[in-house]
């Protein structure tokens, strides 16, 4: 079995969620269990097919897998990250962000767990960015130190509800970790439906922080959506979070 990684990059900043603005190194895994065509980011595959998906399509669509790197052991990934860490002051434990694609596709793999354990034991804050739709067990102490940033998909993703909402997984994560939270990407044309769907989810899980973020893969689109999403956050007691990386770099990769 290989750990398939789309890119490792940084130091940069975390662009969204609870730790926005925090210096971070990203390990982006390839493969996802969703397509999220409803997010309507248009792209072209290496073979020239035009498609729609989320803004991480190059880590989701297996047509890009020839550009992914296959690692046999977690040590190889640590060595790559160490090169990036060497550019950063030693007295600061930079955050490690495990993202994708959908990194929980690798959760049951021994080398993936060794990677998480390595960084937790070394004193890094480790965030896992996930759609939280896959079943998982949290039974090791280091796993309880993880921060799960759960971007649960709503109906605007066009994924079926039975696939995208996994209440068992949300409960497992929230009951076993301290700071994990939910975040939702919302456009101005989806506010009422989003409110209803989010409240349905929240009625079935422990209390946690909820962040709303504006839809868009360019600064221009973020600007169009952000004011309505800010107002929705205020009206409902949610937190607003911008998408700083898109505002600064649009959807450029590796920053």
PDB file of C-alpha atoms in Angstrom:
ATOM      1  CA  UNK A   1       0.000   0.000   0.000  1.00  0.00           C
ATOM      2  CA  UNK A   2       1.186   3.519  -0.809  1.00  0.00           C
ATOM      3  CA  UNK A   3       0.414   6.881   0.723  1.00  0.00           C
ATOM      4  CA  UNK A   4      -0.464   8.926  -2.360  1.00  0.00           C
ATOM      5  CA  UNK A   5       0.386  12.582  -1.896  1.00  0.00           C
ATOM      6  CA  UNK A   6      -0.548  15.346  -4.260  1.00  0.00           C
ATOM      7  CA  UNK A   7       1.763  17.990  -2.788  1.00  0.00           C
ATOM      8  CA  UNK A   8       3.745  18.977   0.296  1.00  0.00           C
ATOM      9  CA  UNK A   9       4.252  22.710   0.650  1.00  0.00           C
ATOM     10  CA  UNK A  10       5.028  25.552   3.038  1.00  0.00           C
ATOM     11  CA  UNK A  11       5.834  27.266   5.250  1.00  0.00           C
ATOM     12  CA  UNK A  12       2.735  29.281   4.429  1.00  0.00           C
ATOM     13  CA  UNK A  13      -0.285  30.355   6.448  1.00  0.00           C
ATOM     14  CA  UNK A  14      -3.463  28.451   7.194  1.00  0.00           C
ATOM     15  CA  UNK A  15      -6.030  30.247   5.067  1.00  0.00           C
ATOM     16  CA  UNK A  16      -9.286  29.187   6.718  1.00  0.00           C
ATOM     17  CA  UNK A  17     -10.950  27.825   9.822  1.00  0.00           C
ATOM     18  CA  UNK A  18     -10.064  28.157  13.492  1.00  0.00           C
ATOM     19  CA  UNK A  19      -6.317  28.622  12.988  1.00  0.00           C
ATOM     20  CA  UNK A  20      -6.452  31.104  10.091  1.00  0.00           C
ATOM     21  CA  UNK A  21      -3.194  33.029   9.740  1.00  0.00           C
ATOM     22  CA  UNK A  22      -1.098  30.421  11.576  1.00  0.00           C
ATOM     23  CA  UNK A  23       2.219  29.428   9.909  1.00  0.00           C
ATOM     24  CA  UNK A  24       1.754  25.887   8.579  1.00  0.00           C
ATOM     25  CA  UNK A  25       3.123  23.152   6.372  1.00  0.00           C
ATOM     26  CA  UNK A  26       0.551  21.281   4.290  1.00  0.00           C
ATOM     27  CA  UNK A  27       0.593  17.585   3.364  1.00  0.00           C
ATOM     28  CA  UNK A  28      -2.097  17.149   0.723  1.00  0.00           C
ATOM     29  CA  UNK A  29      -3.235  13.567   0.114  1.00  0.00           C
ATOM     30  CA  UNK A  30      -4.674  12.411  -3.180  1.00  0.00           C
ATOM     31  CA  UNK A  31      -8.095  10.744  -3.621  1.00  0.00           C
ATOM     32  CA  UNK A  32     -11.534  11.677  -2.358  1.00  0.00           C
ATOM     33  CA  UNK A  33     -14.823   9.856  -1.874  1.00  0.00           C
ATOM     34  CA  UNK A  34     -16.739  12.893  -3.219  1.00  0.00           C
ATOM     35  CA  UNK A  35     -16.821  14.870  -6.462  1.00  0.00           C
ATOM     36  CA  UNK A  36     -18.777  17.938  -5.222  1.00  0.00           C
ATOM     37  CA  UNK A  37     -19.760  18.997  -8.723  1.00  0.00           C
ATOM     38  CA  UNK A  38     -22.127  21.547  -7.187  1.00  0.00           C
ATOM     39  CA  UNK A  39     -19.180  23.784  -6.226  1.00  0.00           C
ATOM     40  CA  UNK A  40     -18.750  24.482  -9.946  1.00  0.00           C
ATOM     41  CA  UNK A  41     -15.018  25.072 -10.090  1.00  0.00           C
ATOM     42  CA  UNK A  42     -14.302  24.406 -13.773  1.00  0.00           C
ATOM     43  CA  UNK A  43     -11.106  22.609 -14.704  1.00  0.00           C
ATOM     44  CA  UNK A  44      -9.579  20.499 -17.439  1.00  0.00           C
ATOM     45  CA  UNK A  45      -8.094  17.041 -16.866  1.00  0.00           C
ATOM     46  CA  UNK A  46      -4.674  16.081 -18.311  1.00  0.00           C
ATOM     47  CA  UNK A  47      -6.520  14.258 -21.108  1.00  0.00           C
ATOM     48  CA  UNK A  48      -8.443  17.435 -21.980  1.00  0.00           C
ATOM     49  CA  UNK A  49     -11.863  16.653 -20.454  1.00  0.00           C
ATOM     50  CA  UNK A  50     -13.669  19.649 -18.942  1.00  0.00           C
ATOM     51  CA  UNK A  51     -15.303  19.018 -15.539  1.00  0.00           C
ATOM     52  CA  UNK A  52     -16.701  20.776 -12.449  1.00  0.00           C
ATOM     53  CA  UNK A  53     -15.744  20.038  -8.839  1.00  0.00           C
ATOM     54  CA  UNK A  54     -14.293  21.675  -5.731  1.00  0.00           C
ATOM     55  CA  UNK A  55     -11.208  23.904  -5.722  1.00  0.00           C
ATOM     56  CA  UNK A  56      -8.918  20.950  -4.824  1.00  0.00           C
ATOM     57  CA  UNK A  57      -9.845  19.010  -7.988  1.00  0.00           C
ATOM     58  CA  UNK A  58      -6.190  18.109  -8.689  1.00  0.00           C
ATOM     59  CA  UNK A  59      -6.150  16.098  -5.440  1.00  0.00           C
ATOM     60  CA  UNK A  60      -9.634  14.637  -5.950  1.00  0.00           C
ATOM     61  CA  UNK A  61      -9.791  13.520  -9.573  1.00  0.00           C
ATOM     62  CA  UNK A  62      -7.748  10.346 -10.152  1.00  0.00           C
ATOM     63  CA  UNK A  63      -7.045  11.547 -13.708  1.00  0.00           C
ATOM     64  CA  UNK A  64      -4.333  13.629 -12.011  1.00  0.00           C
ATOM     65  CA  UNK A  65      -2.824  10.676 -10.144  1.00  0.00           C
ATOM     66  CA  UNK A  66       0.258  10.565 -12.383  1.00  0.00           C
ATOM     67  CA  UNK A  67       1.236  13.869 -10.760  1.00  0.00           C
ATOM     68  CA  UNK A  68       0.913  12.421  -7.239  1.00  0.00           C
ATOM     69  CA  UNK A  69       3.915  10.991  -5.373  1.00  0.00           C
ATOM     70  CA  UNK A  70       3.635   7.498  -3.881  1.00  0.00           C
ATOM     71  CA  UNK A  71       5.322   7.018  -0.508  1.00  0.00           C
ATOM     72  CA  UNK A  72       5.901   3.561   0.971  1.00  0.00           C
ATOM     73  CA  UNK A  73       6.623   4.778   4.496  1.00  0.00           C
ATOM     74  CA  UNK A  74       5.856   7.769   6.662  1.00  0.00           C
ATOM     75  CA  UNK A  75       9.634   8.405   7.065  1.00  0.00           C
ATOM     76  CA  UNK A  76       9.846   9.495   3.441  1.00  0.00           C
ATOM     77  CA  UNK A  77       7.150  12.120   4.042  1.00  0.00           C
ATOM     78  CA  UNK A  78       8.834  13.299   7.252  1.00  0.00           C
ATOM     79  CA  UNK A  79      12.102  13.744   5.312  1.00  0.00           C
ATOM     80  CA  UNK A  80      10.341  15.943   2.735  1.00  0.00           C
ATOM     81  CA  UNK A  81       8.712  18.023   5.451  1.00  0.00           C
ATOM     82  CA  UNK A  82      12.035  18.336   7.309  1.00  0.00           C
ATOM     83  CA  UNK A  83      13.511  20.117   4.281  1.00  0.00           C
ATOM     84  CA  UNK A  84      10.713  22.699   4.516  1.00  0.00           C
ATOM     85  CA  UNK A  85      11.020  22.917   8.301  1.00  0.00           C
ATOM     86  CA  UNK A  86      14.728  23.698   7.952  1.00  0.00           C
ATOM     87  CA  UNK A  87      13.738  27.053   6.414  1.00  0.00           C
ATOM     88  CA  UNK A  88      11.854  27.990   9.568  1.00  0.00           C
ATOM     89  CA  UNK A  89      13.094  29.079  13.050  1.00  0.00           C
ATOM     90  CA  UNK A  90      13.780  25.994  15.190  1.00  0.00           C
ATOM     91  CA  UNK A  91      12.259  27.456  18.330  1.00  0.00           C
ATOM     92  CA  UNK A  92       8.751  27.494  16.829  1.00  0.00           C
ATOM     93  CA  UNK A  93       6.732  24.310  16.298  1.00  0.00           C
ATOM     94  CA  UNK A  94       5.040  25.005  12.980  1.00  0.00           C
ATOM     95  CA  UNK A  95       1.542  23.585  12.456  1.00  0.00           C
ATOM     96  CA  UNK A  96       1.153  20.483  10.292  1.00  0.00           C
ATOM     97  CA  UNK A  97      -2.007  20.353   8.176  1.00  0.00           C
ATOM     98  CA  UNK A  98      -3.116  16.998   6.749  1.00  0.00           C
ATOM     99  CA  UNK A  99      -5.474  17.749   3.887  1.00  0.00           C
ATOM    100  CA  UNK A 100      -6.659  16.420   0.552  1.00  0.00           C
ATOM    101  CA  UNK A 101      -8.636  15.120  -1.262  1.00  0.00           C
ATOM    102  CA  UNK A 102      -9.972  13.223   1.705  1.00  0.00           C
ATOM    103  CA  UNK A 103      -7.175  12.176   4.085  1.00  0.00           C
ATOM    104  CA  UNK A 104      -9.435   9.913   6.172  1.00  0.00           C
ATOM    105  CA  UNK A 105      -9.374   7.450   3.263  1.00  0.00           C
ATOM    106  CA  UNK A 106      -5.936   6.592   4.719  1.00  0.00           C
ATOM    107  CA  UNK A 107      -6.974   6.573   8.394  1.00  0.00           C
ATOM    108  CA  UNK A 108      -6.770   2.779   8.798  1.00  0.00           C
ATOM    109  CA  UNK A 109      -3.311   2.539   7.217  1.00  0.00           C
ATOM    110  CA  UNK A 110      -0.442   1.970   9.631  1.00  0.00           C
ATOM    111  CA  UNK A 111       1.936   4.415   7.913  1.00  0.00           C
ATOM    112  CA  UNK A 112      -0.684   7.184   8.018  1.00  0.00           C
ATOM    113  CA  UNK A 113      -1.118   6.689  11.759  1.00  0.00           C
ATOM    114  CA  UNK A 114       2.658   6.681  12.272  1.00  0.00           C
ATOM    115  CA  UNK A 115       2.810  10.027  10.465  1.00  0.00           C
ATOM    116  CA  UNK A 116       0.191  11.539  12.790  1.00  0.00           C
ATOM    117  CA  UNK A 117       1.836  10.078  15.881  1.00  0.00           C
ATOM    118  CA  UNK A 118       5.245  11.395  14.815  1.00  0.00           C
ATOM    119  CA  UNK A 119       4.083  15.008  14.630  1.00  0.00           C
ATOM    120  CA  UNK A 120       1.913  14.917  17.758  1.00  0.00           C
ATOM    121  CA  UNK A 121       4.791  13.402  19.764  1.00  0.00           C
ATOM    122  CA  UNK A 122       7.174  16.024  18.372  1.00  0.00           C
ATOM    123  CA  UNK A 123       4.929  18.767  19.771  1.00  0.00           C
ATOM    124  CA  UNK A 124       3.317  20.054  16.585  1.00  0.00           C
ATOM    125  CA  UNK A 125      -0.332  21.074  16.332  1.00  0.00           C
ATOM    126  CA  UNK A 126      -1.803  18.709  13.723  1.00  0.00           C
ATOM    127  CA  UNK A 127      -4.985  19.592  11.840  1.00  0.00           C
ATOM    128  CA  UNK A 128      -6.850  17.074   9.693  1.00  0.00           C
ATOM    129  CA  UNK A 129      -9.056  18.728   7.087  1.00  0.00           C
ATOM    130  CA  UNK A 130     -11.851  16.279   6.315  1.00  0.00           C
ATOM    131  CA  UNK A 131     -15.418  16.015   5.020  1.00  0.00           C
ATOM    132  CA  UNK A 132     -16.055  13.753   8.077  1.00  0.00           C
ATOM    133  CA  UNK A 133     -18.159  11.304   6.073  1.00  0.00           C
ATOM    134  CA  UNK A 134     -16.075   8.157   6.617  1.00  0.00           C
ATOM    135  CA  UNK A 135     -16.276   5.862   9.640  1.00  0.00           C
ATOM    136  CA  UNK A 136     -13.349   5.982  12.043  1.00  0.00           C
ATOM    137  CA  UNK A 137     -12.273   4.889  15.517  1.00  0.00           C
ATOM    138  CA  UNK A 138     -10.345   7.132  17.898  1.00  0.00           C
ATOM    139  CA  UNK A 139      -8.726   4.840  20.432  1.00  0.00           C
ATOM    140  CA  UNK A 140      -5.127   6.051  20.778  1.00  0.00           C
ATOM    141  CA  UNK A 141      -4.079   8.917  23.041  1.00  0.00           C
ATOM    142  CA  UNK A 142      -2.218  10.822  20.301  1.00  0.00           C
ATOM    143  CA  UNK A 143      -5.359  10.728  18.117  1.00  0.00           C
ATOM    144  CA  UNK A 144      -7.198  12.686  20.813  1.00  0.00           C
ATOM    145  CA  UNK A 145      -4.693  15.541  20.358  1.00  0.00           C
ATOM    146  CA  UNK A 146      -5.663  16.012  16.701  1.00  0.00           C
ATOM    147  CA  UNK A 147      -7.699  18.990  15.558  1.00  0.00           C
ATOM    148  CA  UNK A 148     -10.339  17.908  13.045  1.00  0.00           C
ATOM    149  CA  UNK A 149     -11.492  20.705  10.772  1.00  0.00           C
ATOM    150  CA  UNK A 150     -14.716  19.143   9.493  1.00  0.00           C
ATOM    151  CA  UNK A 151     -15.998  20.620   6.277  1.00  0.00           C
ATOM    152  CA  UNK A 152     -19.264  18.712   6.194  1.00  0.00           C
ATOM    153  CA  UNK A 153     -20.888  19.029   2.784  1.00  0.00           C
ATOM    154  CA  UNK A 154     -24.384  20.449   2.373  1.00  0.00           C
ATOM    155  CA  UNK A 155     -26.844  19.875  -0.462  1.00  0.00           C
ATOM    156  CA  UNK A 156     -25.162  22.538  -2.645  1.00  0.00           C
ATOM    157  CA  UNK A 157     -22.318  20.031  -3.152  1.00  0.00           C
ATOM    158  CA  UNK A 158     -24.804  17.809  -5.060  1.00  0.00           C
ATOM    159  CA  UNK A 159     -23.596  14.785  -3.076  1.00  0.00           C
ATOM    160  CA  UNK A 160     -26.374  12.546  -1.652  1.00  0.00           C
ATOM    161  CA  UNK A 161     -27.255  13.195   1.991  1.00  0.00           C
ATOM    162  CA  UNK A 162     -26.663   9.589   3.112  1.00  0.00           C
ATOM    163  CA  UNK A 163     -23.125   9.817   1.801  1.00  0.00           C
ATOM    164  CA  UNK A 164     -22.172  13.271   3.053  1.00  0.00           C
ATOM    165  CA  UNK A 165     -23.642  13.308   6.594  1.00  0.00           C
ATOM    166  CA  UNK A 166     -22.173  10.761   9.019  1.00  0.00           C
ATOM    167  CA  UNK A 167     -23.514  11.600  12.482  1.00  0.00           C
ATOM    168  CA  UNK A 168     -21.587   8.698  14.074  1.00  0.00           C
ATOM    169  CA  UNK A 169     -18.281  10.100  12.826  1.00  0.00           C
ATOM    170  CA  UNK A 170     -19.120  13.644  13.934  1.00  0.00           C
ATOM    171  CA  UNK A 171     -19.955  12.349  17.403  1.00  0.00           C
ATOM    172  CA  UNK A 172     -16.825  10.179  17.576  1.00  0.00           C
ATOM    173  CA  UNK A 173     -14.605  13.133  16.684  1.00  0.00           C
ATOM    174  CA  UNK A 174     -16.314  15.707  18.900  1.00  0.00           C
ATOM    175  CA  UNK A 175     -16.503  13.373  21.906  1.00  0.00           C
ATOM    176  CA  UNK A 176     -12.841  12.350  21.685  1.00  0.00           C
ATOM    177  CA  UNK A 177     -11.037  15.566  20.727  1.00  0.00           C
ATOM    178  CA  UNK A 178     -11.048  18.970  22.402  1.00  0.00           C
ATOM    179  CA  UNK A 179     -10.999  21.652  19.707  1.00  0.00           C
ATOM    180  CA  UNK A 180     -12.471  20.082  16.568  1.00  0.00           C
ATOM    181  CA  UNK A 181     -15.051  22.153  14.727  1.00  0.00           C
ATOM    182  CA  UNK A 182     -17.362  22.388  11.727  1.00  0.00           C
ATOM    183  CA  UNK A 183     -16.985  24.692   8.744  1.00  0.00           C
ATOM    184  CA  UNK A 184     -19.331  25.262   5.830  1.00  0.00           C
ATOM    185  CA  UNK A 185     -18.684  26.957   2.506  1.00  0.00           C
ATOM    186  CA  UNK A 186     -21.729  28.977   1.485  1.00  0.00           C
ATOM    187  CA  UNK A 187     -22.757  31.210  -1.404  1.00  0.00           C
ATOM    188  CA  UNK A 188     -25.255  34.070  -1.150  1.00  0.00           C
ATOM    189  CA  UNK A 189     -27.886  32.094  -3.114  1.00  0.00           C
ATOM    190  CA  UNK A 190     -27.888  29.241  -0.584  1.00  0.00           C
ATOM    191  CA  UNK A 191     -28.292  30.981   2.780  1.00  0.00           C
ATOM    192  CA  UNK A 192     -31.751  29.771   3.860  1.00  0.00           C
ATOM    193  CA  UNK A 193     -31.208  26.153   2.859  1.00  0.00           C
ATOM    194  CA  UNK A 194     -27.788  26.206   4.501  1.00  0.00           C
ATOM    195  CA  UNK A 195     -29.194  27.488   7.793  1.00  0.00           C
ATOM    196  CA  UNK A 196     -31.811  24.730   7.881  1.00  0.00           C
ATOM    197  CA  UNK A 197     -29.333  21.973   6.975  1.00  0.00           C
ATOM    198  CA  UNK A 198     -26.694  23.172   9.466  1.00  0.00           C
ATOM    199  CA  UNK A 199     -29.197  23.349  12.317  1.00  0.00           C
ATOM    200  CA  UNK A 200     -30.382  19.808  11.538  1.00  0.00           C
ATOM    201  CA  UNK A 201     -26.793  18.572  11.866  1.00  0.00           C
ATOM    202  CA  UNK A 202     -26.167  20.565  15.054  1.00  0.00           C
ATOM    203  CA  UNK A 203     -29.258  19.092  16.713  1.00  0.00           C
ATOM    204  CA  UNK A 204     -27.640  15.628  16.519  1.00  0.00           C
ATOM    205  CA  UNK A 205     -24.117  16.334  17.787  1.00  0.00           C
ATOM    206  CA  UNK A 206     -22.321  17.848  20.828  1.00  0.00           C
ATOM    207  CA  UNK A 207     -21.909  21.624  20.923  1.00  0.00           C
ATOM    208  CA  UNK A 208     -18.930  22.847  18.910  1.00  0.00           C
ATOM    209  CA  UNK A 209     -17.648  25.900  17.049  1.00  0.00           C
ATOM    210  CA  UNK A 210     -19.225  26.450  13.626  1.00  0.00           C
ATOM    211  CA  UNK A 211     -17.498  28.553  10.974  1.00  0.00           C
ATOM    212  CA  UNK A 212     -19.146  29.871   7.837  1.00  0.00           C
ATOM    213  CA  UNK A 213     -16.946  30.686   4.849  1.00  0.00           C
ATOM    214  CA  UNK A 214     -17.789  32.391   1.548  1.00  0.00           C
ATOM    215  CA  UNK A 215     -17.902  30.316  -1.635  1.00  0.00           C
ATOM    216  CA  UNK A 216     -15.379  31.174  -4.330  1.00  0.00           C
ATOM    217  CA  UNK A 217     -12.023  30.229  -5.817  1.00  0.00           C
ATOM    218  CA  UNK A 218     -11.058  33.832  -6.659  1.00  0.00           C
ATOM    219  CA  UNK A 219     -10.898  36.974  -4.518  1.00  0.00           C
ATOM    220  CA  UNK A 220     -13.629  38.473  -6.708  1.00  0.00           C
ATOM    221  CA  UNK A 221     -16.052  35.624  -5.964  1.00  0.00           C
ATOM    222  CA  UNK A 222     -15.191  35.731  -2.243  1.00  0.00           C
ATOM    223  CA  UNK A 223     -16.036  39.453  -2.261  1.00  0.00           C
ATOM    224  CA  UNK A 224     -19.434  38.769  -3.847  1.00  0.00           C
ATOM    225  CA  UNK A 225     -20.401  36.254  -1.178  1.00  0.00           C
ATOM    226  CA  UNK A 226     -18.687  37.432   1.998  1.00  0.00           C
ATOM    227  CA  UNK A 227     -21.076  40.132   3.255  1.00  0.00           C
ATOM    228  CA  UNK A 228     -24.136  37.878   3.157  1.00  0.00           C
ATOM    229  CA  UNK A 229     -22.207  35.061   4.853  1.00  0.00           C
ATOM    230  CA  UNK A 230     -20.958  37.461   7.554  1.00  0.00           C
ATOM    231  CA  UNK A 231     -24.536  38.566   8.226  1.00  0.00           C
ATOM    232  CA  UNK A 232     -25.719  34.970   8.398  1.00  0.00           C
ATOM    233  CA  UNK A 233     -22.941  34.198  10.912  1.00  0.00           C
ATOM    234  CA  UNK A 234     -23.935  37.119  13.125  1.00  0.00           C
ATOM    235  CA  UNK A 235     -27.647  36.314  12.985  1.00  0.00           C
ATOM    236  CA  UNK A 236     -27.158  32.662  13.922  1.00  0.00           C
ATOM    237  CA  UNK A 237     -24.358  32.775  16.471  1.00  0.00           C
ATOM    238  CA  UNK A 238     -21.876  31.129  14.089  1.00  0.00           C
ATOM    239  CA  UNK A 239     -18.320  32.353  13.464  1.00  0.00           C
ATOM    240  CA  UNK A 240     -17.297  33.872  10.147  1.00  0.00           C
ATOM    241  CA  UNK A 241     -14.008  32.917   8.576  1.00  0.00           C
ATOM    242  CA  UNK A 242     -12.659  34.350   5.376  1.00  0.00           C
ATOM    243  CA  UNK A 243     -10.659  32.244   2.932  1.00  0.00           C
ATOM    244  CA  UNK A 244      -7.423  34.142   3.233  1.00  0.00           C
ATOM    245  CA  UNK A 245      -5.335  32.014   0.864  1.00  0.00           C
ATOM    246  CA  UNK A 246      -7.830  32.589  -1.959  1.00  0.00           C
ATOM    247  CA  UNK A 247      -8.074  36.294  -1.232  1.00  0.00           C
ATOM    248  CA  UNK A 248      -4.276  36.624  -1.418  1.00  0.00           C
ATOM    249  CA  UNK A 249      -3.309  34.047  -4.050  1.00  0.00           C
ATOM    250  CA  UNK A 250      -6.620  33.114  -5.755  1.00  0.00           C
ATOM    251  CA  UNK A 251      -6.466  29.329  -6.194  1.00  0.00           C
ATOM    252  CA  UNK A 252      -2.744  29.170  -6.938  1.00  0.00           C
ATOM    253  CA  UNK A 253      -1.168  25.956  -5.713  1.00  0.00           C
ATOM    254  CA  UNK A 254       1.714  25.449  -3.323  1.00  0.00           C
ATOM    255  CA  UNK A 255       1.332  28.610  -1.241  1.00  0.00           C
TER     256      UNK A 255
END
